[in-house]
């Protein structure tokens, strides 16, 4: 399998492949979440805030709470194991393992290295982490897709895992937008879930201090309202870049709003309301780019309907797990396919990945004919139903635990847990 070498006139100076012959994308998804969650109404009451601010203002219902034994490695390894089982892939057919994360466990040894060992993957593969805030997983996905499409993979597949623990200070404005989890993706040829439009993406980056986490700090620093502005500014530029390339490749018709030609759009979801804001901005780009006059009140109504049809179906898991940083976009994708996989079969959807700091990418792909069946194997409902709701006191207790102080529980079946540091080495146990 090789990408076509002929090119059409590039936009923004970059040559765009006239026709990509490679069919490459996401073949299977495995998800892992912490075993406990906090109900956002309980958090709001404890903070003396109207619960509607969290449930309607932010669109958040529950958030996953990781205790120290459920670190990034444990979550990543559990999700990776599930994805491999769902794809029924012989690990010997893997040539690349990338973990996108911004909550690594060591300055030098990547999370991917631990996962490689825990899953007993072949020695003959590339293994590394990618980091750029919430974009880190997309960096891994794009590398994997282009590696396979170029032919360099030689028929092998990749395992790309997005794993993070989103942690802000207790009683800060960011507190209701925490979460944790991992989304693992098998990336390969003839994918069952989503075939990516290779070479059709718009990107936007700028050096901003909207969100960051200085070395040695567990909690993120964030300029919350500014971070929303940075995200919206990035989505507009990245979307326009995608739109121009999609039109050049005749994936969308010119003369009609490109966004409306996508059956659905998954956005990076730090909290669900952000996806609504992003979608409004994308629609605004289409309106500004068209010569036709538009009426703001009519647009408000249309935007609400379009949000319900194109975006809301992707938010079910995000509303109940919270921000998973690198994994949030792919949790949205998993949720979308879980809710609408059958009706989206063979239809094109859009995806927007944002990493604070910032870098971002708008891209697209076509949902596979077997997507509904394949995502059902991820058993996402069971995963959520198996969790335990914790009290606010238990939440405070877990937040106060030192990172090296795991609770003495065994891992859940199929899972892993961090058991402590011995001789300066992190130790894990699997079940
Ligand atoms: P805040 O200032 O406490 O909230 O923090 P607010 O006052 O802006 O209110 C939030 C919404 O609730 C508003 O809606 C209010 O109107 C509404 P909006 O005007 O935005 O549509 N509201 C109510 N609704 C119903 N009933 C009520 C009520 N009261 C208010 N009674 C903020 C909000 C998001 C800033 C904060 O939680 C925060 O700092 N979060 C972390 C930062 C973040 O998530 N940024 C998102 C963009 S950056 C990003 O996505 C990257 C990231 O994932 C990191 C990475 O890349 O690694 C974060």
CSV table of C-alpha atoms and ligand atoms in Angstrom, one decimal, residues 50 52-53 56-58 102 133-134 168 173-174 176-177 210-211 222 224-225 227-228 231 268 270-271 273-274 277 323 325 354-356, ligand 1:
chain,number,residue,atom,x,y,z
A,50,UNK,CA,-25.6,26.4,41.8
A,52,UNK,CA,-26.7,24.2,37.0
A,53,UNK,CA,-23.4,26.1,36.5
A,56,UNK,CA,-25.6,23.3,32.1
A,57,UNK,CA,-23.0,26.1,32.1
A,58,UNK,CA,-20.1,23.6,31.5
A,102,UNK,CA,1.2,15.3,29.3
A,133,UNK,CA,-0.6,19.2,26.0
A,134,UNK,CA,-3.9,17.7,24.7
A,168,UNK,CA,-6.5,21.3,38.8
A,173,UNK,CA,-12.4,27.4,38.7
A,174,UNK,CA,-10.8,24.5,36.8
A,176,UNK,CA,-15.1,20.8,37.7
A,177,UNK,CA,-13.1,20.2,34.5
A,210,UNK,CA,-3.2,29.6,28.2
A,211,UNK,CA,-2.5,26.4,30.2
A,222,UNK,CA,-4.5,27.9,33.6
A,224,UNK,CA,-9.2,29.8,31.9
A,225,UNK,CA,-11.1,32.4,29.9
A,227,UNK,CA,-7.6,29.5,27.1
A,228,UNK,CA,-11.1,29.4,25.6
A,231,UNK,CA,-9.0,27.5,21.5
A,268,UNK,CA,-11.5,18.4,21.7
A,270,UNK,CA,-12.1,20.0,28.0
A,271,UNK,CA,-15.8,20.4,29.1
A,273,UNK,CA,-19.9,23.4,26.5
A,274,UNK,CA,-16.5,24.1,24.8
A,277,UNK,CA,-18.6,27.2,21.4
A,323,UNK,CA,-11.3,16.1,30.5
A,325,UNK,CA,-6.5,15.8,27.9
A,354,UNK,CA,-6.4,21.3,20.4
A,355,UNK,CA,-3.4,21.3,22.7
A,356,UNK,CA,-2.8,24.3,24.9
B,1,LIG,P1,-15.6,30.0,35.6
B,1,LIG,O1,-15.0,31.3,35.4
B,1,LIG,O2,-15.8,29.6,37.0
B,1,LIG,O3,-17.0,29.9,34.9
B,1,LIG,O4,-14.7,28.9,34.9
B,1,LIG,P2,-17.9,31.0,34.1
B,1,LIG,O5,-18.3,32.0,35.0
B,1,LIG,O6,-17.2,31.3,32.8
B,1,LIG,O7,-19.2,30.1,33.8
B,1,LIG,C1,-19.1,29.0,32.9
B,1,LIG,C2,-20.4,28.9,32.2
B,1,LIG,O8,-21.5,28.6,33.1
B,1,LIG,C3,-20.8,30.2,31.5
B,1,LIG,O9,-21.4,29.9,30.2
B,1,LIG,C4,-21.8,30.8,32.4
B,1,LIG,O10,-22.7,31.7,31.8
B,1,LIG,C5,-22.5,29.5,32.9
B,1,LIG,P3,-20.9,30.6,28.9
B,1,LIG,O11,-21.2,32.0,29.1
B,1,LIG,O12,-19.4,30.3,28.8
B,1,LIG,O13,-21.7,30.0,27.8
B,1,LIG,N1,-23.2,29.6,34.2
B,1,LIG,C6,-24.4,29.1,34.5
B,1,LIG,N2,-25.2,28.3,33.7
B,1,LIG,C7,-26.4,27.9,34.3
B,1,LIG,N3,-26.7,28.1,35.6
B,1,LIG,C8,-25.9,28.9,36.4
B,1,LIG,C9,-24.7,29.4,35.8
B,1,LIG,N4,-23.7,30.1,36.3
B,1,LIG,C10,-22.8,30.3,35.3
B,1,LIG,N5,-26.3,29.1,37.6
B,1,LIG,C11,-13.6,27.8,33.1
B,1,LIG,C12,-14.9,28.2,33.6
B,1,LIG,C13,-13.9,26.9,31.9
B,1,LIG,C14,-12.8,29.0,32.6
B,1,LIG,C15,-12.8,27.0,34.2
B,1,LIG,O14,-13.5,25.8,34.5
B,1,LIG,C16,-11.4,26.6,33.7
B,1,LIG,O15,-10.5,27.3,33.9
B,1,LIG,N6,-11.2,25.3,33.2
B,1,LIG,C17,-9.9,24.8,32.7
B,1,LIG,C18,-9.5,25.4,31.4
B,1,LIG,C19,-10.2,24.9,30.2
B,1,LIG,O16,-10.9,23.9,30.3
B,1,LIG,N7,-10.1,25.6,29.1
B,1,LIG,C20,-10.7,25.1,27.8
B,1,LIG,C21,-10.0,25.6,26.6
B,1,LIG,S1,-8.2,25.2,26.7
B,1,LIG,C22,-8.2,23.5,26.3
B,1,LIG,O17,-9.2,22.9,25.9
B,1,LIG,C23,-6.9,22.7,26.6
B,1,LIG,C24,-6.9,21.9,27.8
B,1,LIG,O18,-7.7,20.7,27.6
B,1,LIG,C25,-5.5,21.5,28.3
B,1,LIG,C26,-4.5,20.9,27.3
B,1,LIG,O19,-4.5,21.2,26.1
B,1,LIG,O20,-3.7,20.1,27.7
B,1,LIG,C27,-7.6,22.6,29.0
